Coordinates of C-alpha atoms in Angstrom, one line a residue:
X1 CA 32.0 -23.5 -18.6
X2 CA 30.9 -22.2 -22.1
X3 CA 27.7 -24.4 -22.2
X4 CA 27.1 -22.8 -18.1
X5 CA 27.7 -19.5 -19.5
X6 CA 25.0 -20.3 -22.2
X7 CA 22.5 -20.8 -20.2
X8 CA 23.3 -17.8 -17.9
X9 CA 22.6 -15.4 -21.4
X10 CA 19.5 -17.3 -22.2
X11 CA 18.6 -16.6 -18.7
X12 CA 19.6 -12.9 -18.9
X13 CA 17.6 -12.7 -22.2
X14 CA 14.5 -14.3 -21.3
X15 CA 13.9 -11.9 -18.4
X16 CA 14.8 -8.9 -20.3
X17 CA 12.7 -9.6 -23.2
X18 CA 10.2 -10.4 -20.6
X19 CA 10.8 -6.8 -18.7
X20 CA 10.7 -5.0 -22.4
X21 CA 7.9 -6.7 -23.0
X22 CA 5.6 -5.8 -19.8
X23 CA 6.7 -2.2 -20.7
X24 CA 5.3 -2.3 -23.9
X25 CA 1.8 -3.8 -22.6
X26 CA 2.1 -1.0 -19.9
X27 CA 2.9 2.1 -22.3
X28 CA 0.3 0.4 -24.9
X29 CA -2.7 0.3 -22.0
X30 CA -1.5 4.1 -21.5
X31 CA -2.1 4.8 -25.2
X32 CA -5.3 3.1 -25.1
X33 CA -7.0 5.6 -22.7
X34 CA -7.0 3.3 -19.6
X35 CA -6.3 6.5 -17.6
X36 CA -3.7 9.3 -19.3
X37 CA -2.1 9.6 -15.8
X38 CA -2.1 6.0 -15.6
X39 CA -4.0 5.6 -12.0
X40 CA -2.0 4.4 -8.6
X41 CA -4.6 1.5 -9.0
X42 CA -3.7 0.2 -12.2
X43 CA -0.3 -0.2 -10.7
X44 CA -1.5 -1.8 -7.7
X45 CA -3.2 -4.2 -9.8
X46 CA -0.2 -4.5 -12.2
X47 CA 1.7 -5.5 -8.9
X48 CA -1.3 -7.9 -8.0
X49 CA -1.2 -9.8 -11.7
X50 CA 2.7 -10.1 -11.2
X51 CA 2.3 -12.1 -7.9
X52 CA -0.8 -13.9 -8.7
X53 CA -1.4 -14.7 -12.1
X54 CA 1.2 -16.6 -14.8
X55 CA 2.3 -14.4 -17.7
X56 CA -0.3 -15.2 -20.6
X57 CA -2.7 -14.2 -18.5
X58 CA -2.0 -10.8 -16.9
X59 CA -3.0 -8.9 -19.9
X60 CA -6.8 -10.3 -19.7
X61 CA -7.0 -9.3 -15.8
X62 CA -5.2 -6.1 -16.5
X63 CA -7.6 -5.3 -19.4
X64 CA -10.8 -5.9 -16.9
X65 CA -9.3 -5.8 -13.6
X66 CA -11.3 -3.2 -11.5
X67 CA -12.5 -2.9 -7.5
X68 CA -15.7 -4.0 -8.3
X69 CA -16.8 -5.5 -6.1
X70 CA -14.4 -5.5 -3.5
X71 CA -12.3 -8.5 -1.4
X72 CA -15.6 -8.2 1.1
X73 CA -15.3 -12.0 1.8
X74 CA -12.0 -11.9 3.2
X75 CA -11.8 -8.7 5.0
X76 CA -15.9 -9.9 6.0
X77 CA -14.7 -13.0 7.6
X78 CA -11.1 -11.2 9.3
X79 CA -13.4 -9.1 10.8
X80 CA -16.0 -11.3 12.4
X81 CA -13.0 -13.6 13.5
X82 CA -11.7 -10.0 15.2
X83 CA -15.0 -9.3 16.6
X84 CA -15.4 -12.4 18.3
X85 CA -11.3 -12.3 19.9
X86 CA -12.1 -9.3 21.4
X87 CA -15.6 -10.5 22.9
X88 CA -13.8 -13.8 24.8
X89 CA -10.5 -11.1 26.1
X90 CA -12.1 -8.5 26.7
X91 CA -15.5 -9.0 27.8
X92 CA -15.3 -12.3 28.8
X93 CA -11.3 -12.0 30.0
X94 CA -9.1 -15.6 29.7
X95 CA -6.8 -15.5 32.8
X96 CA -4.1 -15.5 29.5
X97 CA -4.1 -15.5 26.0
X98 CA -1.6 -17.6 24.6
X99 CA -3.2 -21.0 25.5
X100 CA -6.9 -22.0 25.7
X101 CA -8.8 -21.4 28.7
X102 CA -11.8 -22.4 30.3
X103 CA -13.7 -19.9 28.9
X104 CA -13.5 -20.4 24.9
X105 CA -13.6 -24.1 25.3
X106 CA -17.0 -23.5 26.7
X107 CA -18.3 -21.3 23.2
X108 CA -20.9 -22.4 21.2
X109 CA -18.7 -21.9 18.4
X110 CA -15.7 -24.1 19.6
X111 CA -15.7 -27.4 18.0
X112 CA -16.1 -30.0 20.5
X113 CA -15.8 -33.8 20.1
X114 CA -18.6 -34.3 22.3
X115 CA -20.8 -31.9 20.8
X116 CA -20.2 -33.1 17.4
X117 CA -23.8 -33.1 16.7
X118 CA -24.2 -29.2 16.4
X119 CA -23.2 -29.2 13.1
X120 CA -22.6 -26.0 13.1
X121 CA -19.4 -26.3 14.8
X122 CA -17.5 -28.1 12.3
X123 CA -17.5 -24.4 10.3
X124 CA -17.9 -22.0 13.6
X125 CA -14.6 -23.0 15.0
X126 CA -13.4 -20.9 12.8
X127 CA -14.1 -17.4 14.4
X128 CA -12.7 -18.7 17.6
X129 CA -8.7 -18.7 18.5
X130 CA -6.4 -19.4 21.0
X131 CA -4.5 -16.1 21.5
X132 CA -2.9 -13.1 20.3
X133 CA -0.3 -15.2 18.3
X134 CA -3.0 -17.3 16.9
X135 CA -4.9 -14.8 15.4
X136 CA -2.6 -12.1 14.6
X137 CA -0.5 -15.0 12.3
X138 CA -3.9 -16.3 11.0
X139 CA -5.6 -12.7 10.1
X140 CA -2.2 -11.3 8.6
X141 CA -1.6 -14.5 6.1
X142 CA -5.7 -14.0 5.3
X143 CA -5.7 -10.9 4.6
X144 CA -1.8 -10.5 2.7
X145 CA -2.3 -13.1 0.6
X146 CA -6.2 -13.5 0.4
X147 CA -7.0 -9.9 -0.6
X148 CA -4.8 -9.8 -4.0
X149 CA -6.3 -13.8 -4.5
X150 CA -9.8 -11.8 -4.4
X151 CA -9.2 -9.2 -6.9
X152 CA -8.0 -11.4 -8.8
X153 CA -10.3 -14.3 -9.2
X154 CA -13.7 -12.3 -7.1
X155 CA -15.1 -13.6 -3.6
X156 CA -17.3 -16.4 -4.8
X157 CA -13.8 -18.5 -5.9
X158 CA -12.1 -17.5 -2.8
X159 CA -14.6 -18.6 -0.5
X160 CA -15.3 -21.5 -1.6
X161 CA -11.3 -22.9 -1.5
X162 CA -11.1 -20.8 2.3
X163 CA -14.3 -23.0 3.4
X164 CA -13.5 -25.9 1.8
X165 CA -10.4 -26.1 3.9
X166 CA -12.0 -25.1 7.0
X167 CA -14.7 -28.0 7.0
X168 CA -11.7 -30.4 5.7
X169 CA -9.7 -28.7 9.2
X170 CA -12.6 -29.9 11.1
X171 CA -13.4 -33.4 9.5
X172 CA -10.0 -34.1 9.7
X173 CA -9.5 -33.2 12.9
X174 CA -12.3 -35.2 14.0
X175 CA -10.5 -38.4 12.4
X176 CA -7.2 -37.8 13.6
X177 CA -7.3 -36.1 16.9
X178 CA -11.0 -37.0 17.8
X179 CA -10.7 -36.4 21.5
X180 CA -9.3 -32.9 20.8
X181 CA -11.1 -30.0 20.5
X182 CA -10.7 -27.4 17.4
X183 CA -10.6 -23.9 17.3
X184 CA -9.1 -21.3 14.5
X185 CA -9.3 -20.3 11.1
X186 CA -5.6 -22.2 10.3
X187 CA -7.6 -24.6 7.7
X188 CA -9.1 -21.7 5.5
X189 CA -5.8 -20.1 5.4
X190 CA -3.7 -23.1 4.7
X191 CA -6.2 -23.7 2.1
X192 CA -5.7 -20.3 0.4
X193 CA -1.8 -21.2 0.7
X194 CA -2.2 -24.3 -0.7
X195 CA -3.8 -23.4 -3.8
X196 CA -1.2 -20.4 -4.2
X197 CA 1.2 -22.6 -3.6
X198 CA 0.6 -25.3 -6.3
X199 CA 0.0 -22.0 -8.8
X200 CA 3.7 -20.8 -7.9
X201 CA 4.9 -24.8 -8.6
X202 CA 3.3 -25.4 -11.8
X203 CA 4.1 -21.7 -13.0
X204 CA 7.1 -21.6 -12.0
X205 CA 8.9 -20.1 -14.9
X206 CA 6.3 -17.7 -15.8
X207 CA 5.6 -16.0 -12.6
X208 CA 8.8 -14.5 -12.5
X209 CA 11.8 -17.1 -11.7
X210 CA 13.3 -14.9 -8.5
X211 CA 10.2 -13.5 -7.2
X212 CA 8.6 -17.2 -7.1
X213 CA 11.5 -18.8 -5.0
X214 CA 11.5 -15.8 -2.5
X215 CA 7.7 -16.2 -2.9
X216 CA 8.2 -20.4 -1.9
X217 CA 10.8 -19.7 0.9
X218 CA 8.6 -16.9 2.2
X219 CA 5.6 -19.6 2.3
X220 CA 7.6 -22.7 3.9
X221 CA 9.0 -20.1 6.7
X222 CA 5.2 -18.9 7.6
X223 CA 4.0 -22.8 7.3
X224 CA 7.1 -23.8 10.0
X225 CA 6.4 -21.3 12.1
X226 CA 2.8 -21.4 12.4
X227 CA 3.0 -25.2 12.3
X228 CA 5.3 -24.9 15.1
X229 CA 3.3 -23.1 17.1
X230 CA 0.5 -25.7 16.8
X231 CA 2.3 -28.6 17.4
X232 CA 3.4 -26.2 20.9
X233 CA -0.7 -26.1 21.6
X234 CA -1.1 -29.8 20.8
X235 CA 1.5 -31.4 22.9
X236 CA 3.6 -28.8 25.6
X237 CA 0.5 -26.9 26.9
X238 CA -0.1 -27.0 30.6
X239 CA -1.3 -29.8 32.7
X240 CA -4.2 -27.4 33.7
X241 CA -4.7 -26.9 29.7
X242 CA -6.7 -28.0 27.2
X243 CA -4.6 -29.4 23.7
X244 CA -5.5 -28.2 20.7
X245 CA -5.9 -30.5 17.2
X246 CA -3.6 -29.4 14.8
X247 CA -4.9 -31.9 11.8
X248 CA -6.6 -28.9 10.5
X249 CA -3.9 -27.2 9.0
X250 CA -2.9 -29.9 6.8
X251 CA -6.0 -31.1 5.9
X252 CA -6.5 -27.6 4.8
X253 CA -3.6 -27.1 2.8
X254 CA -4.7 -30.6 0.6
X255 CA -7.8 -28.9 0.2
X256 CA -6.0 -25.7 -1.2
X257 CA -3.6 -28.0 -3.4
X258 CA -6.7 -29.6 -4.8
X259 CA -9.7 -27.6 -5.2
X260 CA -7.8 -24.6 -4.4
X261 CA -5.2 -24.9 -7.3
X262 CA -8.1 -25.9 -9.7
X263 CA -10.1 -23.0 -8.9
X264 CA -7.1 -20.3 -9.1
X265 CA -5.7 -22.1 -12.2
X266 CA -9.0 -21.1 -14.2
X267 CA -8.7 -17.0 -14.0
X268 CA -9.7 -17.0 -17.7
X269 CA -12.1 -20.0 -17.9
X270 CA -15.6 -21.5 -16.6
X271 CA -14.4 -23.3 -13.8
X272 CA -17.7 -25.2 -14.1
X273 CA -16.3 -26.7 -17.8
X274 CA -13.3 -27.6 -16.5
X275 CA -12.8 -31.3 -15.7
X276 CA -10.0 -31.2 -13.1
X277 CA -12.5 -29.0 -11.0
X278 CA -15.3 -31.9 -10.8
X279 CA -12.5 -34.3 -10.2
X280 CA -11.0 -32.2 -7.4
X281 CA -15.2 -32.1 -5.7
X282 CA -15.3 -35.7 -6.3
X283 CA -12.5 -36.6 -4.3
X284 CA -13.3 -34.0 -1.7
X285 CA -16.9 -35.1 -1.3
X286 CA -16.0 -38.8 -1.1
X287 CA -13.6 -38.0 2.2
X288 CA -16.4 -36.0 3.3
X289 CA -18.8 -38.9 3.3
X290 CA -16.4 -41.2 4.9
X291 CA -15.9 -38.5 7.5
X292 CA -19.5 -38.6 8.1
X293 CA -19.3 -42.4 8.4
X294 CA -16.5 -42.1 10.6
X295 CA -18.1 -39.6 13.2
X296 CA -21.6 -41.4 12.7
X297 CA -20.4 -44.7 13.7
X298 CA -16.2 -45.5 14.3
X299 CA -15.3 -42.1 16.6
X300 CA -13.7 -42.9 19.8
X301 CA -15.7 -40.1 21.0
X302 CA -18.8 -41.3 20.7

């Protein structure tokens, strides 16, 4: 009992030496002329560092952190995957939305087994999604979690981990489902969780104990449910219906646990100088060459 309540003080010390000492950054910055009213967005990005970044490195982002330039990328990309919903419901109308129908299996952007050859397709699918709950779920997980990742650590690192899990979605998806066809933006997003996630598991204890296990919980709820929702598409849609590969999302989120994780582990170094990055490229380059090979000469769907 005495050794538990130990541990509880060390626990209740830790975190208040913690909260005095974020105070004392804060009322230091104040002092320092970062803005004598202390801006709304220097709390916003205060918030943004306490969810996104480990403790020994919050003071660096808050000392640069500006709005300059913007999260364009991911509010670019929500809204040309917006643009095109609205063009296959409303001017080309489905007959429903919560399933594929005729009509979006038949876009040029719609990755199709036998159409592997437009290339294109294996990064187009993308923009395309099945219905409302499809791309509400994908769109609000993008843009919750993908903005504060992109004031943090700029577009150029955030596209790269969202695309590198949408042309894993597809590859894999062409592996393990390759009669299936592939549509949605689940593998960027999963990607962008990934690599958060990982963040939140190896910085555990410095991105604030309570807030990271809500933080975990909140993740593994969204995951189920949108996995769930997947695995509805894949197996229990209607005779009359097309199934959807669902290999995407967790080919994505082992991009965003790889690459991902490197990239938003190096807020305050050249990712280019870091070895774990070129290890993470590596391996993802190698299972893209054997994807290649695969779809080249092994697919059933040739």
């Amino acid at each position: 009992m005495a050794a538990a309540d130990d541990v509880e003080m060390e626990t209740v010390n830790l975190n208040t030496e913690r909260a005095g000492k974020e105070e004392l950054e804060e009322e230091k910055m104040r002092e320092d002329g970062e803005g004598k009213d202390f801006p709304r967005s220097r709390k916003v990005h205060r918030i943004v560092s306490k969810w996104m970044l480990p403790e020994p490195v919050r003071r660096t982002y808050l000392e640069r952190a500006n709005c300059l330039p913007p999260p364009l990328f991911i509010i670019s990309i929500s809204l040309a995957e917006l643009a095109v919903f609205v063009y296959y419901a409303v001017w080309k109308p489905q007959k429903q939305w919560i399933t594929l129908d005729k009509g979006i299996l038949e876009s040029p952007l719609t990755y199709l087994p036998e159409k592997r050859e437009e290339a294109w397709r294996f990064i187009s699918y993308m923009l395309v999604h099945a219905g409302v709950q499809h791309i509400v779920g994908n769109l609000f997980m993008q843009l919750v979690l993908g903005i504060p990742l992109e004031m943090v650590h700029k577009g150029l690192r955030v596209g790269l981990v969202y695309l590198a899990g949408v042309l894993a979605g597809s590859l894999a998806s062409s592996i393990f489902d390759p009669l299936k066809s592939l549509v949605g933006a689940s593998g960027g997003v999963y990607a962008l969780m990934g690599g958060y996630f990982m963040n939140v598991i190896v910085n555990f204890r410095e991105m604030i104990p309570a807030f990271g296990i809500f933080r975990l919980l909140v993740i593994i709820l969204i995951i189920a449910l949108d996995m769930g929702f997947a695995l509805y598409r894949r197996f229990f849609v209607p005779a009359n219906g097309s199934p959807v590969s669902f290999a995407a999302h967790i080919a994505g989120g082992f991009a965003g646990m790889s690459i991902g994780y490197t990239v938003f582990s190096c807020f305050d170094k050249t990712l280019l100088k870091d070895p774990r990055f070129w290890v993470a490229i590596a391996a993802y380059v190698i299972c893209l060459l054997f994807a290649v090979f695969f779809n080249v000469f092994l697919s059933p769907a040739n």
